[in-house]
PDB file of C-alpha atoms in Angstrom:
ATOM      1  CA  UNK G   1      -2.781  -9.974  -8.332  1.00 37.00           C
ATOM      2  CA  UNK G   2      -4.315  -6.973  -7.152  1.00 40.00           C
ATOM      3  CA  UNK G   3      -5.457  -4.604 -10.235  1.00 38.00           C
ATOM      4  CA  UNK G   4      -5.576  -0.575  -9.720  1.00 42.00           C
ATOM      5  CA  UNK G   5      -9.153  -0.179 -12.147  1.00 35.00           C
ATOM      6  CA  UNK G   6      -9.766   3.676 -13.304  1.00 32.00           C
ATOM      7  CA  UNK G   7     -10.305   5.112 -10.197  1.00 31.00           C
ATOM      8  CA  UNK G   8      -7.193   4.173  -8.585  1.00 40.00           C
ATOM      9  CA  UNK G   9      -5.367   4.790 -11.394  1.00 49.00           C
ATOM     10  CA  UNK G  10      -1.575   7.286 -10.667  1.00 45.00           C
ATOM     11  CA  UNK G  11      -2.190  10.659 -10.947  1.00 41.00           C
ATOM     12  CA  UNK G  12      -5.276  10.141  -9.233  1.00 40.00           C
ATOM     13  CA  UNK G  13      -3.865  10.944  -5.661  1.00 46.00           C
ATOM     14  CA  UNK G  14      -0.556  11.745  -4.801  1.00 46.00           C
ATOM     15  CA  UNK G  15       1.104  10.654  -1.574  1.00 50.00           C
ATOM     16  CA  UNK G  16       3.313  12.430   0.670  1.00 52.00           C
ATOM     17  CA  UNK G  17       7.272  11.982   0.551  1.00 50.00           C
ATOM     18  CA  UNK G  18       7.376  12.674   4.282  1.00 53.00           C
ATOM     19  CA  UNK G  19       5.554   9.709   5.597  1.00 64.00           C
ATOM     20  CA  UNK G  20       6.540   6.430   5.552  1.00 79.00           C
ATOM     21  CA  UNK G  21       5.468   4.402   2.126  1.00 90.00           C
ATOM     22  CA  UNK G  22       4.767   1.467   1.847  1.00 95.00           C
ATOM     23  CA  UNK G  23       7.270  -0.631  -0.979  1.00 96.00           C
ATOM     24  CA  UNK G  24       3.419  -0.311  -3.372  1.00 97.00           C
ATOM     25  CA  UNK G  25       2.864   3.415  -2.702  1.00 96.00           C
ATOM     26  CA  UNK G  26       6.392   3.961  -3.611  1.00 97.00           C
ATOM     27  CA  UNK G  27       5.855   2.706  -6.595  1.00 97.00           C
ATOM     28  CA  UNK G  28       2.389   4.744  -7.317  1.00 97.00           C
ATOM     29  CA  UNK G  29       4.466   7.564  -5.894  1.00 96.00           C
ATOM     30  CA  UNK G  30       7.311   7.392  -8.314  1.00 97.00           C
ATOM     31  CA  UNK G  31       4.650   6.932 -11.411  1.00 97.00           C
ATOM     32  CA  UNK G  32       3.080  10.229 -10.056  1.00 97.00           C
ATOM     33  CA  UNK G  33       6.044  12.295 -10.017  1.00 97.00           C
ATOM     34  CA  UNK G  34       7.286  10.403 -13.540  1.00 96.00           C
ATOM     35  CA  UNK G  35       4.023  11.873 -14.924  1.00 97.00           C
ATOM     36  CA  UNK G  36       4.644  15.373 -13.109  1.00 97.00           C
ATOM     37  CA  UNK G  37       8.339  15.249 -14.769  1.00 96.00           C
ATOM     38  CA  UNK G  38       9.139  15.989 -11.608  1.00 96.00           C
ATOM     39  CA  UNK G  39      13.024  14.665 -11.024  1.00 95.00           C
ATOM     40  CA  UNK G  40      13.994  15.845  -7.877  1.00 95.00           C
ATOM     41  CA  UNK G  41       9.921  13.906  -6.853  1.00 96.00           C
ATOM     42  CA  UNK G  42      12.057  10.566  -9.029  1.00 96.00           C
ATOM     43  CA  UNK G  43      14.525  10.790  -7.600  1.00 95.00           C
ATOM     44  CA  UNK G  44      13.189  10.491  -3.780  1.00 95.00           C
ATOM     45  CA  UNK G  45      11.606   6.780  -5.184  1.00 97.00           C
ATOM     46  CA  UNK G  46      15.125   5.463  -6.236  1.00 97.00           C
ATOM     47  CA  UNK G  47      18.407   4.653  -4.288  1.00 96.00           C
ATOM     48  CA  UNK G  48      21.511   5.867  -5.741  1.00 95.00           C
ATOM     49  CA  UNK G  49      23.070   4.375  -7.043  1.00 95.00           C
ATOM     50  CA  UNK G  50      20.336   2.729  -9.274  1.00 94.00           C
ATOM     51  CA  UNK G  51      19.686   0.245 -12.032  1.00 95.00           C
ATOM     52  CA  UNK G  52      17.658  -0.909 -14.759  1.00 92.00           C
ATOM     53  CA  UNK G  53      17.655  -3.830 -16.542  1.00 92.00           C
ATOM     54  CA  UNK G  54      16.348  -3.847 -20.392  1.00 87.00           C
ATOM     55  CA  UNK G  55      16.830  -6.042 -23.087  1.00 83.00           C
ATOM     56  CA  UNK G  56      19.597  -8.126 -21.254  1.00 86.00           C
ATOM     57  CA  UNK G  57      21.797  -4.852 -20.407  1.00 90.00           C
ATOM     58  CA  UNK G  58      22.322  -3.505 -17.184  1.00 93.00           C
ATOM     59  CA  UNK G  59      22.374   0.183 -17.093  1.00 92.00           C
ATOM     60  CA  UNK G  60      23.796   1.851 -13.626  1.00 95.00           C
ATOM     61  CA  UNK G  61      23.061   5.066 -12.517  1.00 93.00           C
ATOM     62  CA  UNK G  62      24.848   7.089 -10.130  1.00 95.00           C
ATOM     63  CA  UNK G  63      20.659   8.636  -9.926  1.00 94.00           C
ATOM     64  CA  UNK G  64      18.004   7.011 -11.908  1.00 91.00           C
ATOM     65  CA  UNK G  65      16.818  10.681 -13.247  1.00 91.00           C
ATOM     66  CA  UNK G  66      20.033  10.475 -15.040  1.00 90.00           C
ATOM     67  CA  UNK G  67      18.886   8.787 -18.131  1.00 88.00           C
ATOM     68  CA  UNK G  68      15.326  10.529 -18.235  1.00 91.00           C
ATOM     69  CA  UNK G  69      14.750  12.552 -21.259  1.00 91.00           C
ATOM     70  CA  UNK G  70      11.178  13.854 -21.197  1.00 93.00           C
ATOM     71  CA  UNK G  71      12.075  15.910 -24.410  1.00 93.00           C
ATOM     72  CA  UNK G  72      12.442  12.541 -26.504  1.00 92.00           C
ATOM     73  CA  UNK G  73       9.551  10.805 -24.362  1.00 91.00           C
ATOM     74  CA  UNK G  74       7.308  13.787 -25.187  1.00 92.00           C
ATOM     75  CA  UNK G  75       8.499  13.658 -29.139  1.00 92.00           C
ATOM     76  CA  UNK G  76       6.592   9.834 -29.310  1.00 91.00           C
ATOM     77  CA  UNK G  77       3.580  11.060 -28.388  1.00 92.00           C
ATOM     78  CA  UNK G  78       3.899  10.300 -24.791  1.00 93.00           C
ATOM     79  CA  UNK G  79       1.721  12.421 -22.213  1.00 96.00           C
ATOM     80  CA  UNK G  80       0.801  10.446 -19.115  1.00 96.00           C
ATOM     81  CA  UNK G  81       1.804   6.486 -17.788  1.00 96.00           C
ATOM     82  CA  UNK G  82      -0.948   4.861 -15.641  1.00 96.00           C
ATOM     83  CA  UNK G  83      -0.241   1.734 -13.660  1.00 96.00           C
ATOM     84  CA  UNK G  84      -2.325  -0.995 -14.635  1.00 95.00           C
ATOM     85  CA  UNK G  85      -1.672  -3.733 -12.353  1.00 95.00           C
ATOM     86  CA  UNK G  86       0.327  -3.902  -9.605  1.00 97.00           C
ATOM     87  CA  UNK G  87       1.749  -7.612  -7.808  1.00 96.00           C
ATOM     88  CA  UNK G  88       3.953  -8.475  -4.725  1.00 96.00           C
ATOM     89  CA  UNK G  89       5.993 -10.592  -6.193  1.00 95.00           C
ATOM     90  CA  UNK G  90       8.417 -11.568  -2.805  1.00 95.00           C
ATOM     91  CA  UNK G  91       8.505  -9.984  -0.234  1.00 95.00           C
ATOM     92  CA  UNK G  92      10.993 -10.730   2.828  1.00 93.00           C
ATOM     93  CA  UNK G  93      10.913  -7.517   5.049  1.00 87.00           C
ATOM     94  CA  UNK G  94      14.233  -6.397   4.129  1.00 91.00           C
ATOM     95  CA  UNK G  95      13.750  -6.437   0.093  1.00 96.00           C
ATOM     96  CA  UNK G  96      10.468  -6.792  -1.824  1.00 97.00           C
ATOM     97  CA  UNK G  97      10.036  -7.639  -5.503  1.00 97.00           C
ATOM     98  CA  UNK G  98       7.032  -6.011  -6.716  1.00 97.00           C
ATOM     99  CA  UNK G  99       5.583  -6.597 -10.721  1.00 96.00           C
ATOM    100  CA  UNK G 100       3.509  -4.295 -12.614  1.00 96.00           C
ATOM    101  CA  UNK G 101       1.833  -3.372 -15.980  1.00 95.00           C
ATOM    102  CA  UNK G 102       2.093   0.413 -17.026  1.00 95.00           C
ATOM    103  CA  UNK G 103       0.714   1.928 -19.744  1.00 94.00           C
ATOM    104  CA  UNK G 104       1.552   5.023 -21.354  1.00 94.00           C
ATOM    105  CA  UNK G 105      -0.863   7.510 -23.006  1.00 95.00           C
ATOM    106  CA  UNK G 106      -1.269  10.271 -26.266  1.00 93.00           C
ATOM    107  CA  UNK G 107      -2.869  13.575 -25.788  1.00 91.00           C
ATOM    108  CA  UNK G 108      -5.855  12.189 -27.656  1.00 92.00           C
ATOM    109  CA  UNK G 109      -6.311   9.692 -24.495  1.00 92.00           C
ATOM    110  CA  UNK G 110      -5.542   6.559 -26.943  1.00 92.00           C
ATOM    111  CA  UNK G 111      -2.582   3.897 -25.726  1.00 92.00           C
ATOM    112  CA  UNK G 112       0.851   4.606 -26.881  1.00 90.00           C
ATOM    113  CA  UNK G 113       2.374   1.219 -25.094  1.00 90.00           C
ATOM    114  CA  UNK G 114       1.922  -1.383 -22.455  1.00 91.00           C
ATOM    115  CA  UNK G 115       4.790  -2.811 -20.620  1.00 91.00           C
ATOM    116  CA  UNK G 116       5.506  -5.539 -18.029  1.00 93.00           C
ATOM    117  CA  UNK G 117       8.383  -4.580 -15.212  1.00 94.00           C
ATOM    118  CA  UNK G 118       9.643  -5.900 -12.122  1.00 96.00           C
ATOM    119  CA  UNK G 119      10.836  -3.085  -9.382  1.00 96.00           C
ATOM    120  CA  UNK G 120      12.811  -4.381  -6.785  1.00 97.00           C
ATOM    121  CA  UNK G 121      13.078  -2.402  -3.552  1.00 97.00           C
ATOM    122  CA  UNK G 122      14.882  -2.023  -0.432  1.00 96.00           C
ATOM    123  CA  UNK G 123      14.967   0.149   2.904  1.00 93.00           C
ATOM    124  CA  UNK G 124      17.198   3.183   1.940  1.00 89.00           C
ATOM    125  CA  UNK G 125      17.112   5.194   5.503  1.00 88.00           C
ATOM    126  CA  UNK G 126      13.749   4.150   7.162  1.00 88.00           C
ATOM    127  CA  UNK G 127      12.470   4.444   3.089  1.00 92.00           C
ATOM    128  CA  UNK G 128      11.158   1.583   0.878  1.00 96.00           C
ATOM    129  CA  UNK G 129      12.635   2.813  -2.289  1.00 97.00           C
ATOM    130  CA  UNK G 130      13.484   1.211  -5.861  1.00 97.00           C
ATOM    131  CA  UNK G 131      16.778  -0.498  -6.439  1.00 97.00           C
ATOM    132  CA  UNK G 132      16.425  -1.922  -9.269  1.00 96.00           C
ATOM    133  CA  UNK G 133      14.005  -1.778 -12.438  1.00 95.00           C
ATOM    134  CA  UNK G 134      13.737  -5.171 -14.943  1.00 94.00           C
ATOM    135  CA  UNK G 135      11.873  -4.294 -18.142  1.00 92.00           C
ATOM    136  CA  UNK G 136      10.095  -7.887 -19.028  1.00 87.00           C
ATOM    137  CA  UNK G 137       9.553  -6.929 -22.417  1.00 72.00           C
ATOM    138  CA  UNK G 138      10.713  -9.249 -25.378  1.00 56.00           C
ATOM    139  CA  UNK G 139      13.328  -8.169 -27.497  1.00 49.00           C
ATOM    140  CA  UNK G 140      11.821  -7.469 -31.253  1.00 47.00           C
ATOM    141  CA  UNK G 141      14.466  -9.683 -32.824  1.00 48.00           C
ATOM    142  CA  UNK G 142      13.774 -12.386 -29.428  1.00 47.00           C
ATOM    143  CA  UNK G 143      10.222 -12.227 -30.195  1.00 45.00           C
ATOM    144  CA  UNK G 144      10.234 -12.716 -34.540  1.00 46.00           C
ATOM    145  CA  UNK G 145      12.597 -15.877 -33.587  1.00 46.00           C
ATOM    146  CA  UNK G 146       9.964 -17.279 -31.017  1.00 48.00           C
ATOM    147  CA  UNK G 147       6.843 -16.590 -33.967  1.00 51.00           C
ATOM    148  CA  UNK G 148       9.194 -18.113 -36.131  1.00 50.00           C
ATOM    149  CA  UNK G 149       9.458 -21.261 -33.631  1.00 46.00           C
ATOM    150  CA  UNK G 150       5.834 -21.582 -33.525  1.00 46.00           C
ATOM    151  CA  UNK G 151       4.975 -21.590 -36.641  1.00 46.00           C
ATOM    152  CA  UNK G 152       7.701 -24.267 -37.489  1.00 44.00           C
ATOM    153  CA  UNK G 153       5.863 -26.498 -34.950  1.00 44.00           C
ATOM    154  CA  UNK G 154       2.598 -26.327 -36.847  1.00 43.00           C
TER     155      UNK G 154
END
């Protein structure tokens, strides 16, 4: 797994739309222009349609900036998302499956969340962009019945 440490961090650099990403600058790319609240920037990392994946629901979008609300984002305390760590997960030239770890940020610099997801992405005219989106994180009600588990095994 290759890890992105504080000086790589998004935000750091951004990329330019015009040239050909790779599938992993796409994905620092569409962090960057998440954190600019740029959609139209979004938008250019995502195929449309699009999908994500959270919580066992699939949620289709005729564009992925469809469901982005920076508003409500903003009103949790949100103010940046770094990516953490960032793994090829499969990769067969025509698709590639990539995993990473974001974390998103307060004003006061201190962590609001971490997150697993899986991005899966595809050549959309000559362009590696994002497909699909799988959030890996475990449902609160999944995750008390799995504690629960455990601690009937002790």
């Amino acid at each position: 797994m290759r890890s992105y440490g504080a000086g790589a961090k998004c935000g750091v650099a951004f990329l330019n739309m015009s040239t050909l990403l790779s599938p992993q600058e796409t994905i620092i790319q569409f962090v960057n222009e998440f954190n600019r609240e740029n959609y139209a920037g979004i938008d250019a990392t995502w195929t449309s349609p699009a999908a994500y994946l959270v919580s066992g629901e699939v949620r289709v979008f005729s564009k992925y900036v469809e469901q982005l609300n920076f508003d409500d984002l903003r009103a949790t305390g949100w103010v940046r998302t770094e990516l953490e760590s960032m793994e090829t997960v499969m990769d067969d030239n025509s698709s590639v499956l990539i995993r990473v770890t974001l974390t998103r940020f307060r004003n006061d610099d201190t962590e609001h969340s971490t997150g697993d997801c899986c991005y899966l992405l595809v050549q959309d005219h000559g362009h590696w962009k994002i497909r699909l989106g799988i959030s890996m994180a475990v449902p609160l009600d999944l995750k008390i019945l799995s504690d629960l588990h455990r601690n009937d095994l002790k």
